């Protein structure tokens, strides 16, 4: 773990192993933080914030340091790519893209940081008196960031780049399943010139370290990405001290195929939306809505294309489907597949663990397609977080919108079809992001977050950066004659 500018062991001396999900073998040993380690990291962040060693710098100065972090990530990209693949089970292509994205986020947030230097002027009025008004953006203080295992380096970069750009101090806790790349990122951040204590990284179990990061009174903001269930728990804990929270939670995202969609584009796009990174993506388009008019033809094309997908080691060229992250996640996915069959859905493809040859000890699931799915089935309502897509029929656009909006989630959605018609549907979808003839495209300039139980607040873009600030309104009276301060008169009579 990295606390107050240096790497150290856990106070208890305990460690745990990171497991390669493709082989079941340990790839590294990591210090196992306890509550006392989390408290120590928070204390370091608090001291760093309160003496203004980082928060007191101009945003443009912080931006230059974030640019240096981006450069450091690029220089260590081969190392990070291999580590990310072994730690999370990502294919090398996906891991390489994640590393590139991590640097991109730091660079863009560094550019946005300079915008915080200048106050935002407000409309000037003469009532209740002549004045000049503006909003100044201050850093929140000590932020804690708790991230999941599906995009370990990129999620860390999302949270840290925004927190640091705004001038905060931060403690990051990566998921237990994927602890490794955050250690390298801490080195890069240190070497780029972020002062001691400003950025801290601890690895440990959520019920112990995570709760300390949420309940400690020295913490001002909690940023979390993960399941809706855990997000609700975090909200309850954070409420005791009225902490600011940003929560990016679960999704059960629909992909609507219109009858005027390009068939080949829609099929391949739907597969990418559903099966990218084995479906272990909060925005996975795991509900595929297909109109009655083209249903059979579309499903036939879909199954033909899914049959060409290759399950294999993520380090092998040509692999399209790697492992899920852990034995626990494997069991979860297989359980949902069993539930789908029991509820009457048709298992049209996949559905089984893959253990052929060198995959024997890994956590591999064949890409799975369910047809004859109704909107009330468990597999159409609950987030599975695995390589499973459900195909649902709809009769017309009105029916498609009803089905698409018919879950507790509202993170993202996709529409495949003519732009004009798709844009009309997009206006009616309850989702924080709607892709039209695209999917899974995120960018540090574009705000990201969910409706309903998919979260609170936004990440990315200038809107996301502002989530890591406090807005301070300053009112400057420009006429200082006592005779003009008439609003005093109801309490203090004017002097005679």
GROMACS .gro file of N, CA and C in nm, residues 153-211:
model
  177
  153UNK      N    1  -0.740  -0.013  -1.376
  153UNK     CA    2  -0.655   0.104  -1.400
  153UNK      C    3  -0.737   0.223  -1.449
  154UNK      N    4  -0.830   0.197  -1.539
  154UNK     CA    5  -0.906   0.308  -1.594
  154UNK      C    6  -0.997   0.370  -1.488
  155UNK      N    7  -1.062   0.287  -1.407
  155UNK     CA    8  -1.147   0.342  -1.300
  155UNK      C    9  -1.064   0.423  -1.201
  156UNK      N   10  -0.946   0.373  -1.167
  156UNK     CA   11  -0.858   0.448  -1.077
  156UNK      C   12  -0.823   0.583  -1.138
  157UNK      N   13  -0.795   0.583  -1.266
  157UNK     CA   14  -0.759   0.707  -1.334
  157UNK      C   15  -0.876   0.803  -1.342
  158UNK      N   16  -0.996   0.750  -1.366
  158UNK     CA   17  -1.114   0.837  -1.367
  158UNK      C   18  -1.127   0.911  -1.234
  159UNK      N   19  -1.125   0.835  -1.126
  159UNK     CA   20  -1.148   0.896  -0.995
  159UNK      C   21  -1.033   0.989  -0.956
  160UNK      N   22  -0.910   0.942  -0.970
  160UNK     CA   23  -0.795   1.020  -0.925
  160UNK      C   24  -0.776   1.145  -1.009
  161UNK      N   25  -0.797   1.136  -1.139
  161UNK     CA   26  -0.774   1.253  -1.224
  161UNK      C   27  -0.869   1.367  -1.188
  162UNK      N   28  -0.995   1.335  -1.160
  162UNK     CA   29  -1.091   1.440  -1.124
  162UNK      C   30  -1.061   1.496  -0.986
  163UNK      N   31  -1.036   1.407  -0.889
  163UNK     CA   32  -1.009   1.452  -0.753
  163UNK      C   33  -0.885   1.540  -0.748
  164UNK      N   34  -0.778   1.498  -0.814
  164UNK     CA   35  -0.653   1.574  -0.810
  164UNK      C   36  -0.663   1.702  -0.890
  165UNK      N   37  -0.730   1.700  -1.003
  165UNK     CA   38  -0.744   1.821  -1.084
  165UNK      C   39  -0.813   1.932  -1.005
  166UNK      N   40  -0.910   1.893  -0.922
  166UNK     CA   41  -0.985   1.992  -0.845
  166UNK      C   42  -0.912   2.038  -0.719
  167UNK      N   43  -0.798   1.976  -0.687
  167UNK     CA   44  -0.719   2.019  -0.572
  167UNK      C   45  -0.742   1.942  -0.445
  168UNK      N   46  -0.811   1.830  -0.454
  168UNK     CA   47  -0.838   1.749  -0.336
  168UNK      C   48  -0.721   1.659  -0.301
  169UNK      N   49  -0.723   1.607  -0.179
  169UNK     CA   50  -0.641   1.492  -0.142
  169UNK      C   51  -0.729   1.368  -0.149
  170UNK      N   52  -0.669   1.251  -0.170
  170UNK     CA   53  -0.751   1.135  -0.201
  170UNK      C   54  -0.689   1.007  -0.148
  171UNK      N   55  -0.777   0.914  -0.111
  171UNK     CA   56  -0.738   0.776  -0.076
  171UNK      C   57  -0.815   0.684  -0.170
  172UNK      N   58  -0.742   0.603  -0.246
  172UNK     CA   59  -0.801   0.510  -0.342
  172UNK      C   60  -0.797   0.368  -0.287
  173UNK      N   61  -0.910   0.297  -0.299
  173UNK     CA   62  -0.913   0.155  -0.266
  173UNK      C   63  -0.961   0.077  -0.389
  174UNK      N   64  -0.867   0.005  -0.455
  174UNK     CA   65  -0.910  -0.082  -0.565
  174UNK      C   66  -0.977  -0.207  -0.511
  175UNK      N   67  -1.043  -0.280  -0.599
  175UNK     CA   68  -1.108  -0.405  -0.560
  175UNK      C   69  -1.004  -0.508  -0.519
  176UNK      N   70  -1.043  -0.596  -0.426
  176UNK     CA   71  -0.952  -0.703  -0.382
  176UNK      C   72  -0.911  -0.794  -0.497
  177UNK      N   73  -1.001  -0.812  -0.594
  177UNK     CA   74  -0.971  -0.904  -0.705
  177UNK      C   75  -0.864  -0.848  -0.798
  178UNK      N   76  -0.849  -0.716  -0.803
  178UNK     CA   77  -0.757  -0.653  -0.900
  178UNK      C   78  -0.676  -0.543  -0.832
  179UNK      N   79  -0.583  -0.578  -0.745
  179UNK     CA   80  -0.513  -0.477  -0.666
  179UNK      C   81  -0.385  -0.423  -0.728
  180UNK      N   82  -0.338  -0.481  -0.838
  180UNK     CA   83  -0.198  -0.461  -0.877
  180UNK      C   84  -0.168  -0.331  -0.950
  181UNK      N   85  -0.247  -0.296  -1.051
  181UNK     CA   86  -0.211  -0.180  -1.133
  181UNK      C   87  -0.214  -0.050  -1.054
  182UNK      N   88  -0.295  -0.044  -0.948
  182UNK     CA   89  -0.300   0.078  -0.867
  182UNK      C   90  -0.166   0.106  -0.800
  183UNK      N   91  -0.090   0.002  -0.771
  183UNK     CA   92   0.042   0.020  -0.710
  183UNK      C   93   0.137   0.090  -0.807
  184UNK      N   94   0.136   0.045  -0.932
  184UNK     CA   95   0.220   0.109  -1.034
  184UNK      C   96   0.173   0.253  -1.057
  185UNK      N   97   0.042   0.274  -1.060
  185UNK     CA   98  -0.010   0.409  -1.079
  185UNK      C   99   0.034   0.502  -0.966
  186UNK      N  100   0.038   0.451  -0.844
  186UNK     CA  101   0.086   0.533  -0.731
  186UNK      C  102   0.230   0.577  -0.753
  187UNK      N  103   0.313   0.487  -0.804
  187UNK     CA  104   0.452   0.524  -0.835
  187UNK      C  105   0.459   0.635  -0.939
  188UNK      N  106   0.378   0.621  -1.042
  188UNK     CA  107   0.377   0.721  -1.150
  188UNK      C  108   0.333   0.857  -1.097
  189UNK      N  109   0.230   0.857  -1.013
  189UNK     CA  110   0.179   0.982  -0.956
  189UNK      C  111   0.284   1.047  -0.867
  190UNK      N  112   0.350   0.967  -0.787
  190UNK     CA  113   0.458   1.021  -0.701
  190UNK      C  114   0.570   1.081  -0.786
  191UNK      N  115   0.614   1.008  -0.886
  191UNK     CA  116   0.726   1.052  -0.968
  191UNK      C  117   0.691   1.174  -1.053
  192UNK      N  118   0.561   1.194  -1.079
  192UNK     CA  119   0.519   1.310  -1.159
  192UNK      C  120   0.521   1.440  -1.079
  193UNK      N  121   0.530   1.428  -0.946
  193UNK     CA  122   0.540   1.548  -0.864
  193UNK      C  123   0.422   1.580  -0.776
  194UNK      N  124   0.328   1.486  -0.761
  194UNK     CA  125   0.219   1.507  -0.665
  194UNK      C  126   0.278   1.498  -0.525
  195UNK      N  127   0.254   1.598  -0.440
  195UNK     CA  128   0.321   1.601  -0.309
  195UNK      C  129   0.282   1.484  -0.218
  196UNK      N  130   0.368   1.459  -0.124
  196UNK     CA  131   0.350   1.353  -0.025
  196UNK      C  132   0.216   1.369   0.046
  197UNK      N  133   0.144   1.258   0.060
  197UNK     CA  134   0.019   1.257   0.134
  197UNK      C  135  -0.104   1.294   0.054
  198UNK      N  136  -0.085   1.353  -0.064
  198UNK     CA  137  -0.200   1.397  -0.143
  198UNK      C  138  -0.273   1.279  -0.205
  199UNK      N  139  -0.200   1.179  -0.251
  199UNK     CA  140  -0.261   1.060  -0.313
  199UNK      C  141  -0.213   0.935  -0.240
  200UNK      N  142  -0.307   0.857  -0.191
  200UNK     CA  143  -0.276   0.736  -0.114
  200UNK      C  144  -0.354   0.619  -0.172
  201UNK      N  145  -0.295   0.500  -0.167
  201UNK     CA  146  -0.359   0.380  -0.221
  201UNK      C  147  -0.351   0.269  -0.118
  202UNK      N  148  -0.466   0.210  -0.086
  202UNK     CA  149  -0.468   0.097   0.006
  202UNK      C  150  -0.549  -0.016  -0.057
  203UNK      N  151  -0.507  -0.139  -0.032
  203UNK     CA  152  -0.578  -0.257  -0.082
  203UNK      C  153  -0.625  -0.338   0.038
  204UNK      N  154  -0.753  -0.371   0.039
  204UNK     CA  155  -0.805  -0.448   0.150
  204UNK      C  156  -0.952  -0.478   0.133
  205UNK      N  157  -1.010  -0.557   0.224
  205UNK     CA  158  -1.150  -0.598   0.214
  205UNK      C  159  -1.247  -0.481   0.235
  206UNK      N  160  -1.352  -0.479   0.154
  206UNK     CA  161  -1.449  -0.371   0.161
  206UNK      C  162  -1.516  -0.353   0.296
  207UNK      N  163  -1.563  -0.462   0.360
  207UNK     CA  164  -1.631  -0.446   0.489
  207UNK      C  165  -1.544  -0.385   0.598
  208UNK      N  166  -1.412  -0.388   0.582
  208UNK     CA  167  -1.322  -0.334   0.684
  208UNK      C  168  -1.265  -0.200   0.639
  209UNK      N  169  -1.183  -0.202   0.535
  209UNK     CA  170  -1.121  -0.078   0.490
  209UNK      C  171  -1.222   0.015   0.425
  210UNK      N  172  -1.315  -0.044   0.347
  210UNK     CA  173  -1.413   0.038   0.278
  210UNK      C  174  -1.499   0.117   0.374
  211UNK      N  175  -1.543   0.054   0.481
  211UNK     CA  176  -1.630   0.125   0.576
  211UNK      C  177  -1.555   0.237   0.646
   0.00000   0.00000   0.00000
